[in-house]
JSON list of C-alpha atoms and ligand atoms in Angstrom, two decimals:
[
{"chain": "A", "resi": 1, "resn": "MET", "atom": "CA", "xyz": [-13.26, -10.96, -18.44]},
{"chain": "A", "resi": 2, "resn": "SER", "atom": "CA", "xyz": [-14.44, -9.21, -21.56]},
{"chain": "A", "resi": 3, "resn": "SER", "atom": "CA", "xyz": [-12.22, -6.40, -22.79]},
{"chain": "A", "resi": 4, "resn": "ASP", "atom": "CA", "xyz": [-15.07, -4.75, -24.69]},
{"chain": "A", "resi": 5, "resn": "PRO", "atom": "CA", "xyz": [-15.74, -1.50, -22.79]},
{"chain": "A", "resi": 6, "resn": "ALA", "atom": "CA", "xyz": [-19.25, -1.33, -24.23]},
{"chain": "A", "resi": 7, "resn": "ALA", "atom": "CA", "xyz": [-20.17, -4.80, -22.92]},
{"chain": "A", "resi": 8, "resn": "THR", "atom": "CA", "xyz": [-21.16, -3.64, -19.43]},
{"chain": "A", "resi": 9, "resn": "PRO", "atom": "CA", "xyz": [-21.50, 0.00, -18.43]},
{"chain": "A", "resi": 10, "resn": "ARG", "atom": "CA", "xyz": [-19.75, 1.02, -15.23]},
{"chain": "A", "resi": 11, "resn": "PHE", "atom": "CA", "xyz": [-21.80, 0.40, -12.13]},
{"chain": "A", "resi": 12, "resn": "ALA", "atom": "CA", "xyz": [-21.77, 0.86, -8.37]},
{"chain": "A", "resi": 13, "resn": "ILE", "atom": "CA", "xyz": [-22.71, -1.68, -5.72]},
{"chain": "A", "resi": 14, "resn": "ALA", "atom": "CA", "xyz": [-23.98, 0.11, -2.60]},
{"chain": "A", "resi": 15, "resn": "ILE", "atom": "CA", "xyz": [-23.35, -1.48, 0.81]},
{"chain": "A", "resi": 16, "resn": "ASP", "atom": "CA", "xyz": [-24.84, 0.46, 3.71]},
{"chain": "A", "resi": 17, "resn": "GLY", "atom": "CA", "xyz": [-25.36, -0.30, 7.37]},
{"chain": "A", "resi": 18, "resn": "PRO", "atom": "CA", "xyz": [-24.69, 0.70, 10.97]},
{"chain": "A", "resi": 19, "resn": "ALA", "atom": "CA", "xyz": [-21.32, 0.65, 12.73]},
{"chain": "A", "resi": 20, "resn": "ALA", "atom": "CA", "xyz": [-19.59, -2.71, 13.02]},
{"chain": "A", "resi": 21, "resn": "SER", "atom": "CA", "xyz": [-22.34, -4.48, 11.06]},
{"chain": "A", "resi": 22, "resn": "GLY", "atom": "CA", "xyz": [-19.71, -6.24, 8.98]},
{"chain": "A", "resi": 23, "resn": "LYS", "atom": "CA", "xyz": [-20.11, -4.10, 5.89]},
{"chain": "A", "resi": 24, "resn": "SER", "atom": "CA", "xyz": [-16.40, -3.32, 5.45]},
{"chain": "A", "resi": 25, "resn": "THR", "atom": "CA", "xyz": [-15.44, -6.97, 5.61]},
{"chain": "A", "resi": 26, "resn": "LEU", "atom": "CA", "xyz": [-18.28, -7.91, 3.31]},
{"chain": "A", "resi": 27, "resn": "ALA", "atom": "CA", "xyz": [-17.44, -5.15, 0.82]},
{"chain": "A", "resi": 28, "resn": "ARG", "atom": "CA", "xyz": [-13.74, -6.07, 0.84]},
{"chain": "A", "resi": 29, "resn": "GLU", "atom": "CA", "xyz": [-14.39, -9.76, 0.25]},
{"chain": "A", "resi": 30, "resn": "LEU", "atom": "CA", "xyz": [-17.03, -9.08, -2.39]},
{"chain": "A", "resi": 31, "resn": "ALA", "atom": "CA", "xyz": [-14.64, -6.73, -4.18]},
{"chain": "A", "resi": 32, "resn": "LYS", "atom": "CA", "xyz": [-12.03, -9.50, -4.26]},
{"chain": "A", "resi": 33, "resn": "ARG", "atom": "CA", "xyz": [-14.49, -12.06, -5.61]},
{"chain": "A", "resi": 34, "resn": "LEU", "atom": "CA", "xyz": [-15.97, -9.72, -8.20]},
{"chain": "A", "resi": 35, "resn": "GLY", "atom": "CA", "xyz": [-12.68, -8.03, -9.13]},
{"chain": "A", "resi": 36, "resn": "LEU", "atom": "CA", "xyz": [-13.94, -4.53, -8.31]},
{"chain": "A", "resi": 37, "resn": "VAL", "atom": "CA", "xyz": [-12.45, -1.51, -6.54]},
{"chain": "A", "resi": 38, "resn": "MET", "atom": "CA", "xyz": [-13.69, -1.20, -2.94]},
{"chain": "A", "resi": 39, "resn": "VAL", "atom": "CA", "xyz": [-14.37, 2.34, -1.73]},
{"chain": "A", "resi": 40, "resn": "ASN", "atom": "CA", "xyz": [-14.69, 3.02, 2.00]},
{"chain": "A", "resi": 41, "resn": "SER", "atom": "CA", "xyz": [-16.69, 6.25, 2.23]},
{"chain": "A", "resi": 42, "resn": "GLY", "atom": "CA", "xyz": [-16.47, 6.24, 6.04]},
{"chain": "A", "resi": 43, "resn": "ALA", "atom": "CA", "xyz": [-12.71, 6.72, 5.75]},
{"chain": "A", "resi": 44, "resn": "MET", "atom": "CA", "xyz": [-13.39, 10.03, 3.99]},
{"chain": "A", "resi": 45, "resn": "TYR", "atom": "CA", "xyz": [-15.53, 11.33, 6.87]},
{"chain": "A", "resi": 46, "resn": "ARG", "atom": "CA", "xyz": [-12.93, 10.03, 9.30]},
{"chain": "A", "resi": 47, "resn": "ALA", "atom": "CA", "xyz": [-10.13, 11.76, 7.39]},
{"chain": "A", "resi": 48, "resn": "VAL", "atom": "CA", "xyz": [-11.92, 15.12, 7.52]},
{"chain": "A", "resi": 49, "resn": "THR", "atom": "CA", "xyz": [-12.47, 14.56, 11.25]},
{"chain": "A", "resi": 50, "resn": "TRP", "atom": "CA", "xyz": [-8.75, 13.78, 11.67]},
{"chain": "A", "resi": 51, "resn": "LYS", "atom": "CA", "xyz": [-7.88, 17.05, 9.93]},
{"chain": "A", "resi": 52, "resn": "ALA", "atom": "CA", "xyz": [-10.26, 19.08, 12.10]},
{"chain": "A", "resi": 53, "resn": "LEU", "atom": "CA", "xyz": [-8.85, 17.56, 15.29]},
{"chain": "A", "resi": 54, "resn": "GLN", "atom": "CA", "xyz": [-5.31, 18.20, 14.06]},
{"chain": "A", "resi": 55, "resn": "GLU", "atom": "CA", "xyz": [-6.18, 21.85, 13.59]},
{"chain": "A", "resi": 56, "resn": "ASP", "atom": "CA", "xyz": [-7.87, 22.04, 17.01]},
{"chain": "A", "resi": 57, "resn": "ILE", "atom": "CA", "xyz": [-11.20, 22.79, 15.40]},
{"chain": "A", "resi": 58, "resn": "ASP", "atom": "CA", "xyz": [-14.28, 21.95, 17.46]},
{"chain": "A", "resi": 59, "resn": "PRO", "atom": "CA", "xyz": [-16.21, 19.35, 15.36]},
{"chain": "A", "resi": 60, "resn": "SER", "atom": "CA", "xyz": [-19.49, 20.85, 16.51]},
{"chain": "A", "resi": 61, "resn": "ASP", "atom": "CA", "xyz": [-18.50, 24.32, 15.25]},
{"chain": "A", "resi": 62, "resn": "ASP", "atom": "CA", "xyz": [-20.01, 24.03, 11.77]},
{"chain": "A", "resi": 63, "resn": "ALA", "atom": "CA", "xyz": [-18.70, 27.40, 10.56]},
{"chain": "A", "resi": 64, "resn": "ALA", "atom": "CA", "xyz": [-15.13, 26.55, 11.52]},
{"chain": "A", "resi": 65, "resn": "VAL", "atom": "CA", "xyz": [-15.36, 23.10, 9.89]},
{"chain": "A", "resi": 66, "resn": "ILE", "atom": "CA", "xyz": [-16.80, 24.61, 6.71]},
{"chain": "A", "resi": 67, "resn": "ALA", "atom": "CA", "xyz": [-14.00, 27.22, 6.61]},
{"chain": "A", "resi": 68, "resn": "MET", "atom": "CA", "xyz": [-11.48, 24.39, 6.96]},
{"chain": "A", "resi": 69, "resn": "MET", "atom": "CA", "xyz": [-13.14, 22.50, 4.10]},
{"chain": "A", "resi": 70, "resn": "ASP", "atom": "CA", "xyz": [-12.69, 25.56, 1.89]},
{"chain": "A", "resi": 71, "resn": "ARG", "atom": "CA", "xyz": [-8.94, 25.61, 2.37]},
{"chain": "A", "resi": 72, "resn": "ILE", "atom": "CA", "xyz": [-7.98, 21.93, 2.34]},
{"chain": "A", "resi": 73, "resn": "ASP", "atom": "CA", "xyz": [-7.08, 19.82, -0.65]},
{"chain": "A", "resi": 74, "resn": "ILE", "atom": "CA", "xyz": [-8.75, 16.38, -0.60]},
{"chain": "A", "resi": 75, "resn": "HIS", "atom": "CA", "xyz": [-7.65, 13.70, -3.00]},
{"chain": "A", "resi": 76, "resn": "CYS", "atom": "CA", "xyz": [-9.48, 10.39, -3.32]},
{"chain": "A", "resi": 77, "resn": "GLY", "atom": "CA", "xyz": [-8.02, 7.62, -5.42]},
{"chain": "A", "resi": 78, "resn": "GLU", "atom": "CA", "xyz": [-7.14, 4.00, -5.02]},
{"chain": "A", "resi": 79, "resn": "ILE", "atom": "CA", "xyz": [-4.12, 1.91, -4.27]},
{"chain": "A", "resi": 80, "resn": "GLY", "atom": "CA", "xyz": [-4.59, -1.39, -6.05]},
{"chain": "A", "resi": 81, "resn": "VAL", "atom": "CA", "xyz": [-8.22, -2.33, -5.48]},
{"chain": "A", "resi": 82, "resn": "THR", "atom": "CA", "xyz": [-8.82, -0.27, -2.33]},
{"chain": "A", "resi": 83, "resn": "SER", "atom": "CA", "xyz": [-9.70, 3.40, -2.05]},
{"chain": "A", "resi": 84, "resn": "ASN", "atom": "CA", "xyz": [-7.35, 5.79, -0.34]},
{"chain": "A", "resi": 85, "resn": "ILE", "atom": "CA", "xyz": [-7.53, 9.44, 0.68]},
{"chain": "A", "resi": 86, "resn": "THR", "atom": "CA", "xyz": [-5.00, 12.18, 1.23]},
{"chain": "A", "resi": 87, "resn": "ILE", "atom": "CA", "xyz": [-5.60, 15.58, 2.77]},
{"chain": "A", "resi": 88, "resn": "ASP", "atom": "CA", "xyz": [-3.10, 18.29, 1.84]},
{"chain": "A", "resi": 89, "resn": "GLY", "atom": "CA", "xyz": [-0.87, 15.48, 0.61]},
{"chain": "A", "resi": 90, "resn": "VAL", "atom": "CA", "xyz": [-0.95, 13.46, 3.85]},
{"chain": "A", "resi": 91, "resn": "ASP", "atom": "CA", "xyz": [-2.44, 9.95, 4.04]},
{"chain": "A", "resi": 92, "resn": "PRO", "atom": "CA", "xyz": [-4.02, 9.75, 7.52]},
{"chain": "A", "resi": 93, "resn": "SER", "atom": "CA", "xyz": [-5.15, 6.09, 7.29]},
{"chain": "A", "resi": 94, "resn": "PRO", "atom": "CA", "xyz": [-3.14, 4.76, 10.25]},
{"chain": "A", "resi": 95, "resn": "GLU", "atom": "CA", "xyz": [-4.89, 7.31, 12.51]},
{"chain": "A", "resi": 96, "resn": "LEU", "atom": "CA", "xyz": [-8.47, 6.88, 11.37]},
{"chain": "A", "resi": 97, "resn": "ARG", "atom": "CA", "xyz": [-9.74, 4.32, 13.90]},
{"chain": "A", "resi": 98, "resn": "SER", "atom": "CA", "xyz": [-8.74, 6.24, 17.04]},
{"chain": "A", "resi": 99, "resn": "GLU", "atom": "CA", "xyz": [-11.10, 6.79, 19.96]},
{"chain": "A", "resi": 100, "resn": "ALA", "atom": "CA", "xyz": [-11.12, 10.55, 19.30]},
{"chain": "A", "resi": 101, "resn": "ILE", "atom": "CA", "xyz": [-12.19, 10.07, 15.69]},
{"chain": "A", "resi": 102, "resn": "ASN", "atom": "CA", "xyz": [-14.85, 7.50, 16.63]},
{"chain": "A", "resi": 103, "resn": "ALA", "atom": "CA", "xyz": [-16.24, 10.01, 19.12]},
{"chain": "A", "resi": 104, "resn": "ASN", "atom": "CA", "xyz": [-16.28, 12.99, 16.76]},
{"chain": "A", "resi": 105, "resn": "VAL", "atom": "CA", "xyz": [-16.94, 11.69, 13.25]},
{"chain": "A", "resi": 106, "resn": "SER", "atom": "CA", "xyz": [-20.74, 11.78, 13.56]},
{"chain": "A", "resi": 107, "resn": "ALA", "atom": "CA", "xyz": [-20.69, 15.51, 14.32]},
{"chain": "A", "resi": 108, "resn": "ILE", "atom": "CA", "xyz": [-18.53, 16.19, 11.26]},
{"chain": "A", "resi": 109, "resn": "SER", "atom": "CA", "xyz": [-20.57, 13.93, 8.97]},
{"chain": "A", "resi": 110, "resn": "ALA", "atom": "CA", "xyz": [-23.80, 15.70, 9.95]},
{"chain": "A", "resi": 111, "resn": "ILE", "atom": "CA", "xyz": [-22.61, 18.94, 8.30]},
{"chain": "A", "resi": 112, "resn": "PRO", "atom": "CA", "xyz": [-24.22, 19.19, 4.83]},
{"chain": "A", "resi": 113, "resn": "GLU", "atom": "CA", "xyz": [-21.29, 21.11, 3.30]},
{"chain": "A", "resi": 114, "resn": "VAL", "atom": "CA", "xyz": [-18.92, 18.32, 4.33]},
{"chain": "A", "resi": 115, "resn": "ARG", "atom": "CA", "xyz": [-21.24, 15.73, 2.85]},
{"chain": "A", "resi": 116, "resn": "LYS", "atom": "CA", "xyz": [-21.62, 17.58, -0.44]},
{"chain": "A", "resi": 117, "resn": "ARG", "atom": "CA", "xyz": [-17.87, 17.80, -1.01]},
{"chain": "A", "resi": 118, "resn": "LEU", "atom": "CA", "xyz": [-17.32, 14.13, -0.14]},
{"chain": "A", "resi": 119, "resn": "VAL", "atom": "CA", "xyz": [-20.33, 12.85, -2.10]},
{"chain": "A", "resi": 120, "resn": "ASP", "atom": "CA", "xyz": [-18.96, 14.59, -5.22]},
{"chain": "A", "resi": 121, "resn": "LEU", "atom": "CA", "xyz": [-15.63, 12.82, -4.71]},
{"chain": "A", "resi": 122, "resn": "GLN", "atom": "CA", "xyz": [-17.43, 9.50, -4.15]},
{"chain": "A", "resi": 123, "resn": "ARG", "atom": "CA", "xyz": [-19.38, 9.86, -7.40]},
{"chain": "A", "resi": 124, "resn": "ASN", "atom": "CA", "xyz": [-16.17, 10.70, -9.29]},
{"chain": "A", "resi": 125, "resn": "TYR", "atom": "CA", "xyz": [-14.96, 7.12, -8.89]},
{"chain": "A", "resi": 126, "resn": "LEU", "atom": "CA", "xyz": [-17.50, 5.99, -11.47]},
{"chain": "A", "resi": 127, "resn": "ASP", "atom": "CA", "xyz": [-15.74, 8.18, -14.05]},
{"chain": "A", "resi": 128, "resn": "HIS", "atom": "CA", "xyz": [-13.03, 5.58, -14.33]},
{"chain": "A", "resi": 129, "resn": "THR", "atom": "CA", "xyz": [-14.07, 2.32, -12.69]},
{"chain": "A", "resi": 130, "resn": "SER", "atom": "CA", "xyz": [-16.90, 0.18, -11.37]},
{"chain": "A", "resi": 131, "resn": "ILE", "atom": "CA", "xyz": [-16.98, 0.07, -7.59]},
{"chain": "A", "resi": 132, "resn": "ILE", "atom": "CA", "xyz": [-18.32, -1.43, -4.41]},
{"chain": "A", "resi": 133, "resn": "MET", "atom": "CA", "xyz": [-18.84, 1.47, -2.03]},
{"chain": "A", "resi": 134, "resn": "GLU", "atom": "CA", "xyz": [-19.73, 1.09, 1.63]},
{"chain": "A", "resi": 135, "resn": "GLY", "atom": "CA", "xyz": [-21.18, 3.68, 3.97]},
{"chain": "A", "resi": 136, "resn": "ARG", "atom": "CA", "xyz": [-24.47, 5.01, 5.32]},
{"chain": "A", "resi": 137, "resn": "ASP", "atom": "CA", "xyz": [-26.11, 6.81, 2.39]},
{"chain": "A", "resi": 138, "resn": "ILE", "atom": "CA", "xyz": [-24.62, 5.11, -0.66]},
{"chain": "A", "resi": 139, "resn": "GLY", "atom": "CA", "xyz": [-27.88, 3.51, -1.82]},
{"chain": "A", "resi": 140, "resn": "SER", "atom": "CA", "xyz": [-30.07, 6.43, -0.72]},
{"chain": "A", "resi": 141, "resn": "VAL", "atom": "CA", "xyz": [-28.07, 9.51, -1.78]},
{"chain": "A", "resi": 142, "resn": "VAL", "atom": "CA", "xyz": [-24.77, 8.80, -3.51]},
{"chain": "A", "resi": 143, "resn": "PHE", "atom": "CA", "xyz": [-26.01, 6.25, -6.07]},
{"chain": "A", "resi": 144, "resn": "PRO", "atom": "CA", "xyz": [-29.80, 6.12, -5.62]},
{"chain": "A", "resi": 145, "resn": "ASP", "atom": "CA", "xyz": [-30.28, 4.74, -9.16]},
{"chain": "A", "resi": 146, "resn": "THR", "atom": "CA", "xyz": [-28.06, 1.70, -8.82]},
{"chain": "A", "resi": 147, "resn": "PRO", "atom": "CA", "xyz": [-30.05, -1.55, -8.75]},
{"chain": "A", "resi": 148, "resn": "PHE", "atom": "CA", "xyz": [-27.35, -3.15, -6.58]},
{"chain": "A", "resi": 149, "resn": "LYS", "atom": "CA", "xyz": [-28.03, -2.28, -2.94]},
{"chain": "A", "resi": 150, "resn": "ILE", "atom": "CA", "xyz": [-27.50, -4.24, 0.26]},
{"chain": "A", "resi": 151, "resn": "TYR", "atom": "CA", "xyz": [-28.20, -3.02, 3.78]},
{"chain": "A", "resi": 152, "resn": "VAL", "atom": "CA", "xyz": [-25.96, -4.96, 6.17]},
{"chain": "A", "resi": 153, "resn": "ASP", "atom": "CA", "xyz": [-27.10, -5.34, 9.76]},
{"chain": "A", "resi": 154, "resn": "ALA", "atom": "CA", "xyz": [-26.25, -7.39, 12.87]},
{"chain": "A", "resi": 155, "resn": "ASP", "atom": "CA", "xyz": [-27.52, -7.62, 16.45]},
{"chain": "A", "resi": 156, "resn": "GLU", "atom": "CA", "xyz": [-26.35, -4.71, 18.59]},
{"chain": "A", "resi": 157, "resn": "ALA", "atom": "CA", "xyz": [-24.56, -7.01, 21.05]},
{"chain": "A", "resi": 158, "resn": "VAL", "atom": "CA", "xyz": [-22.73, -8.73, 18.20]},
{"chain": "A", "resi": 159, "resn": "ARG", "atom": "CA", "xyz": [-21.67, -5.39, 16.76]},
{"chain": "A", "resi": 160, "resn": "ALA", "atom": "CA", "xyz": [-20.40, -4.02, 20.08]},
{"chain": "A", "resi": 161, "resn": "ALA", "atom": "CA", "xyz": [-18.48, -7.26, 20.70]},
{"chain": "A", "resi": 162, "resn": "ARG", "atom": "CA", "xyz": [-16.86, -7.06, 17.25]},
{"chain": "A", "resi": 163, "resn": "ARG", "atom": "CA", "xyz": [-15.46, -3.60, 18.06]},
{"chain": "A", "resi": 164, "resn": "THR", "atom": "CA", "xyz": [-14.15, -4.66, 21.45]},
{"chain": "A", "resi": 165, "resn": "HIS", "atom": "CA", "xyz": [-12.65, -7.77, 19.88]},
{"chain": "A", "resi": 166, "resn": "VAL", "atom": "CA", "xyz": [-10.45, -5.66, 17.58]},
{"chain": "A", "resi": 167, "resn": "GLY", "atom": "CA", "xyz": [-9.46, -3.47, 20.53]},
{"chain": "A", "resi": 168, "resn": "GLU", "atom": "CA", "xyz": [-11.31, -0.36, 19.40]},
{"chain": "A", "resi": 169, "resn": "VAL", "atom": "CA", "xyz": [-12.92, 2.09, 21.81]},
{"chain": "A", "resi": 170, "resn": "ASP", "atom": "CA", "xyz": [-16.13, 2.99, 20.04]},
{"chain": "A", "resi": 171, "resn": "SER", "atom": "CA", "xyz": [-19.58, 3.85, 21.33]},
{"chain": "A", "resi": 172, "resn": "VAL", "atom": "CA", "xyz": [-21.38, 2.06, 18.53]},
{"chain": "A", "resi": 173, "resn": "ALA", "atom": "CA", "xyz": [-24.92, 2.69, 19.80]},
{"chain": "A", "resi": 174, "resn": "LYS", "atom": "CA", "xyz": [-24.27, 6.41, 20.28]},
{"chain": "A", "resi": 175, "resn": "ARG", "atom": "CA", "xyz": [-22.77, 6.79, 16.81]},
{"chain": "A", "resi": 176, "resn": "ASP", "atom": "CA", "xyz": [-25.65, 4.86, 15.22]},
{"chain": "A", "resi": 177, "resn": "ALA", "atom": "CA", "xyz": [-28.21, 7.07, 16.97]},
{"chain": "A", "resi": 178, "resn": "ALA", "atom": "CA", "xyz": [-26.47, 10.23, 15.75]},
{"chain": "A", "resi": 179, "resn": "ASP", "atom": "CA", "xyz": [-26.09, 8.86, 12.20]},
{"chain": "A", "resi": 180, "resn": "SER", "atom": "CA", "xyz": [-29.73, 7.73, 12.05]},
{"chain": "A", "resi": 181, "resn": "GLU", "atom": "CA", "xyz": [-31.26, 10.85, 13.54]},
{"chain": "A", "resi": 182, "resn": "ARG", "atom": "CA", "xyz": [-29.36, 13.51, 11.61]},
{"chain": "A", "resi": 183, "resn": "GLU", "atom": "CA", "xyz": [-31.28, 15.69, 9.17]},
{"chain": "A", "resi": 184, "resn": "HIS", "atom": "CA", "xyz": [-29.11, 15.18, 6.09]},
{"chain": "A", "resi": 185, "resn": "ALA", "atom": "CA", "xyz": [-28.58, 11.73, 4.54]},
{"chain": "A", "resi": 186, "resn": "PRO", "atom": "CA", "xyz": [-29.37, 9.72, 7.68]},
{"chain": "A", "resi": 187, "resn": "LEU", "atom": "CA", "xyz": [-28.55, 6.04, 7.91]},
{"chain": "A", "resi": 188, "resn": "MET", "atom": "CA", "xyz": [-31.56, 4.23, 6.42]},
{"chain": "A", "resi": 189, "resn": "ILE", "atom": "CA", "xyz": [-32.54, 1.23, 4.36]},
{"chain": "A", "resi": 190, "resn": "ALA", "atom": "CA", "xyz": [-32.52, 2.69, 0.86]},
{"chain": "A", "resi": 191, "resn": "ASP", "atom": "CA", "xyz": [-35.37, 2.07, -1.59]},
{"chain": "A", "resi": 192, "resn": "GLY", "atom": "CA", "xyz": [-34.68, -1.25, -3.27]},
{"chain": "A", "resi": 193, "resn": "ALA", "atom": "CA", "xyz": [-32.06, -2.40, -0.76]},
{"chain": "A", "resi": 194, "resn": "VAL", "atom": "CA", "xyz": [-32.16, -5.97, 0.56]},
{"chain": "A", "resi": 195, "resn": "VAL", "atom": "CA", "xyz": [-31.30, -6.41, 4.24]},
{"chain": "A", "resi": 196, "resn": "LEU", "atom": "CA", "xyz": [-28.55, -8.93, 5.04]},
{"chain": "A", "resi": 197, "resn": "ASP", "atom": "CA", "xyz": [-28.15, -9.79, 8.73]},
{"chain": "A", "resi": 198, "resn": "THR", "atom": "CA", "xyz": [-24.58, -10.96, 9.34]},
{"chain": "A", "resi": 199, "resn": "SER", "atom": "CA", "xyz": [-25.06, -11.86, 13.06]},
{"chain": "A", "resi": 200, "resn": "HIS", "atom": "CA", "xyz": [-24.90, -15.59, 12.40]},
{"chain": "A", "resi": 201, "resn": "HIS", "atom": "CA", "xyz": [-22.93, -15.64, 9.17]},
{"chain": "A", "resi": 202, "resn": "THR", "atom": "CA", "xyz": [-19.29, -16.50, 8.72]},
{"chain": "A", "resi": 203, "resn": "ILE", "atom": "CA", "xyz": [-17.41, -14.18, 6.38]},
{"chain": "A", "resi": 204, "resn": "GLU", "atom": "CA", "xyz": [-17.64, -16.77, 3.61]},
{"chain": "A", "resi": 205, "resn": "SER", "atom": "CA", "xyz": [-21.36, -17.52, 4.03]},
{"chain": "A", "resi": 206, "resn": "GLY", "atom": "CA", "xyz": [-22.08, -13.76, 4.26]},
{"chain": "A", "resi": 207, "resn": "VAL", "atom": "CA", "xyz": [-20.34, -13.18, 0.94]},
{"chain": "A", "resi": 208, "resn": "ASP", "atom": "CA", "xyz": [-22.25, -16.08, -0.65]},
{"chain": "A", "resi": 209, "resn": "ALA", "atom": "CA", "xyz": [-25.53, -14.60, 0.61]},
{"chain": "A", "resi": 210, "resn": "ALA", "atom": "CA", "xyz": [-24.58, -11.17, -0.74]},
{"chain": "A", "resi": 211, "resn": "ILE", "atom": "CA", "xyz": [-23.76, -12.59, -4.16]},
{"chain": "A", "resi": 212, "resn": "GLU", "atom": "CA", "xyz": [-27.17, -14.29, -4.26]},
{"chain": "A", "resi": 213, "resn": "ILE", "atom": "CA", "xyz": [-28.85, -10.96, -3.46]},
{"chain": "A", "resi": 214, "resn": "LEU", "atom": "CA", "xyz": [-26.82, -9.15, -6.13]},
{"chain": "A", "resi": 215, "resn": "LYS", "atom": "CA", "xyz": [-27.71, -11.79, -8.72]},
{"chain": "A", "resi": 216, "resn": "GLN", "atom": "CA", "xyz": [-31.39, -11.36, -7.87]},
{"chain": "A", "resi": 217, "resn": "GLN", "atom": "CA", "xyz": [-30.89, -7.62, -8.33]},
{"chain": "A", "resi": 218, "resn": "GLY", "atom": "CA", "xyz": [-29.58, -8.32, -11.82]},
{"chain": "A", "resi": 219, "resn": "LEU", "atom": "CA", "xyz": [-25.82, -8.35, -11.40]},
{"chain": "A", "resi": 220, "resn": "PRO", "atom": "CA", "xyz": [-24.42, -9.74, -14.65]},
{"chain": "A", "resi": 221, "resn": "ASP", "atom": "CA", "xyz": [-22.47, -13.00, -14.73]},
{"chain": "A", "resi": 222, "resn": "LEU", "atom": "CA", "xyz": [-19.06, -12.44, -13.22]},
{"chain": "A", "resi": 223, "resn": "ASP", "atom": "CA", "xyz": [-17.27, -13.32, -16.45]},
{"chain": "A", "resi": 224, "resn": "LYS", "atom": "CA", "xyz": [-19.22, -10.62, -18.25]},
{"chain": "A", "resi": 225, "resn": "LEU", "atom": "CA", "xyz": [-18.18, -7.85, -15.86]},
{"chain": "A", "resi": 226, "resn": "THR", "atom": "CA", "xyz": [-15.80, -5.18, -17.16]},
{"chain": "A", "resi": 227, "resn": "PRO", "atom": "CA", "xyz": [-14.97, -3.43, -13.90]},
{"chain": "A", "resi": 228, "resn": "SER", "atom": "CA", "xyz": [-12.40, -0.97, -15.12]},
{"chain": "A", "resi": 229, "resn": "ALA", "atom": "CA", "xyz": [-13.96, -0.28, -18.50]},
{"chain": "B", "resi": 301, "resn": "CDP", "atom": "O1", "xyz": [-16.56, 1.27, 10.13]},
{"chain": "B", "resi": 301, "resn": "CDP", "atom": "P1", "xyz": [-17.74, 1.87, 10.83]},
{"chain": "B", "resi": 301, "resn": "CDP", "atom": "O2", "xyz": [-19.01, 1.24, 10.44]},
{"chain": "B", "resi": 301, "resn": "CDP", "atom": "O3", "xyz": [-17.55, 1.98, 12.30]},
{"chain": "B", "resi": 301, "resn": "CDP", "atom": "O4", "xyz": [-17.82, 3.39, 10.40]},
{"chain": "B", "resi": 301, "resn": "CDP", "atom": "P2", "xyz": [-17.38, 4.08, 9.06]},
{"chain": "B", "resi": 301, "resn": "CDP", "atom": "O5", "xyz": [-18.04, 3.41, 7.90]},
{"chain": "B", "resi": 301, "resn": "CDP", "atom": "O6", "xyz": [-15.91, 4.21, 9.04]},
{"chain": "B", "resi": 301, "resn": "CDP", "atom": "O7", "xyz": [-18.04, 5.52, 9.21]},
{"chain": "B", "resi": 301, "resn": "CDP", "atom": "C1", "xyz": [-17.64, 6.42, 10.21]},
{"chain": "B", "resi": 301, "resn": "CDP", "atom": "C2", "xyz": [-18.66, 7.52, 10.31]},
{"chain": "B", "resi": 301, "resn": "CDP", "atom": "O8", "xyz": [-18.68, 8.27, 9.10]},
{"chain": "B", "resi": 301, "resn": "CDP", "atom": "C3", "xyz": [-20.10, 7.07, 10.53]},
{"chain": "B", "resi": 301, "resn": "CDP", "atom": "O9", "xyz": [-20.39, 6.88, 11.90]},
{"chain": "B", "resi": 301, "resn": "CDP", "atom": "C4", "xyz": [-20.88, 8.25, 9.94]},
{"chain": "B", "resi": 301, "resn": "CDP", "atom": "O10", "xyz": [-20.99, 9.31, 10.87]},
{"chain": "B", "resi": 301, "resn": "CDP", "atom": "C5", "xyz": [-19.99, 8.71, 8.81]},
{"chain": "B", "resi": 301, "resn": "CDP", "atom": "N1", "xyz": [-20.40, 8.23, 7.48]},
{"chain": "B", "resi": 301, "resn": "CDP", "atom": "C6", "xyz": [-21.43, 8.87, 6.85]},
{"chain": "B", "resi": 301, "resn": "CDP", "atom": "O11", "xyz": [-22.02, 9.79, 7.41]},
{"chain": "B", "resi": 301, "resn": "CDP", "atom": "N2", "xyz": [-21.78, 8.54, 5.58]},
{"chain": "B", "resi": 301, "resn": "CDP", "atom": "C7", "xyz": [-21.14, 7.55, 4.95]},
{"chain": "B", "resi": 301, "resn": "CDP", "atom": "N3", "xyz": [-21.49, 7.25, 3.69]},
{"chain": "B", "resi": 301, "resn": "CDP", "atom": "C8", "xyz": [-20.11, 6.85, 5.59]},
{"chain": "B", "resi": 301, "resn": "CDP", "atom": "C9", "xyz": [-19.77, 7.19, 6.88]}
]
């Protein structure tokens, strides 16, 4: 890779899509192939939900959640090539896929004040590295100007089966409806995004298809990338 920081400006690849569409796997594998940091924005909304539940705050009580946001310290960084988050110095990652968090995260993520704080932290990553970020509003709100946008989808039955397969209790359809119907930054296909349906892809063929899309969107040759410039 070139070591000239001016060769390629920092950039973000936006991967959005509904629950269990395969976007995390795709983003992780793409990040490995392209040598970029992978940022899981959903983990940030999950971490705030974890904190609210820990403090016995009702996730649908916007005022109480906003008051909590004002007093907590949120740090987003990365360990190796994967994002991580701490809240008041605690890394909640082992807890983030629980049934309680799956059931409550959509209420928390619908609160605009929560989104504003987390979107600022998401954008901060570009201050020091190029990234692949996955979520719901990355191509529409967080990095609307990036040319690199993929909307990952899969049949609903395939998505539900994927969750059950990993032993997670998650009402995928209910969460998707809430995420798509909310007023602020709903799940949508962003302007310029190309839809990639992973229903019948293997991980490997899905990554190949994504790289083709990114090349068509103008992603520079891999050997010209300077991800941490
Ligand atoms: O992994 P999965 O697709 O199940 O979900 P996730 O990416 O971990 O996101 C969990 C929840 O966070 C979503 O259901 C949304 O409510 C919220 N979220 C969001 O609102 N905006 C994002 N950019 C990412 C996640």
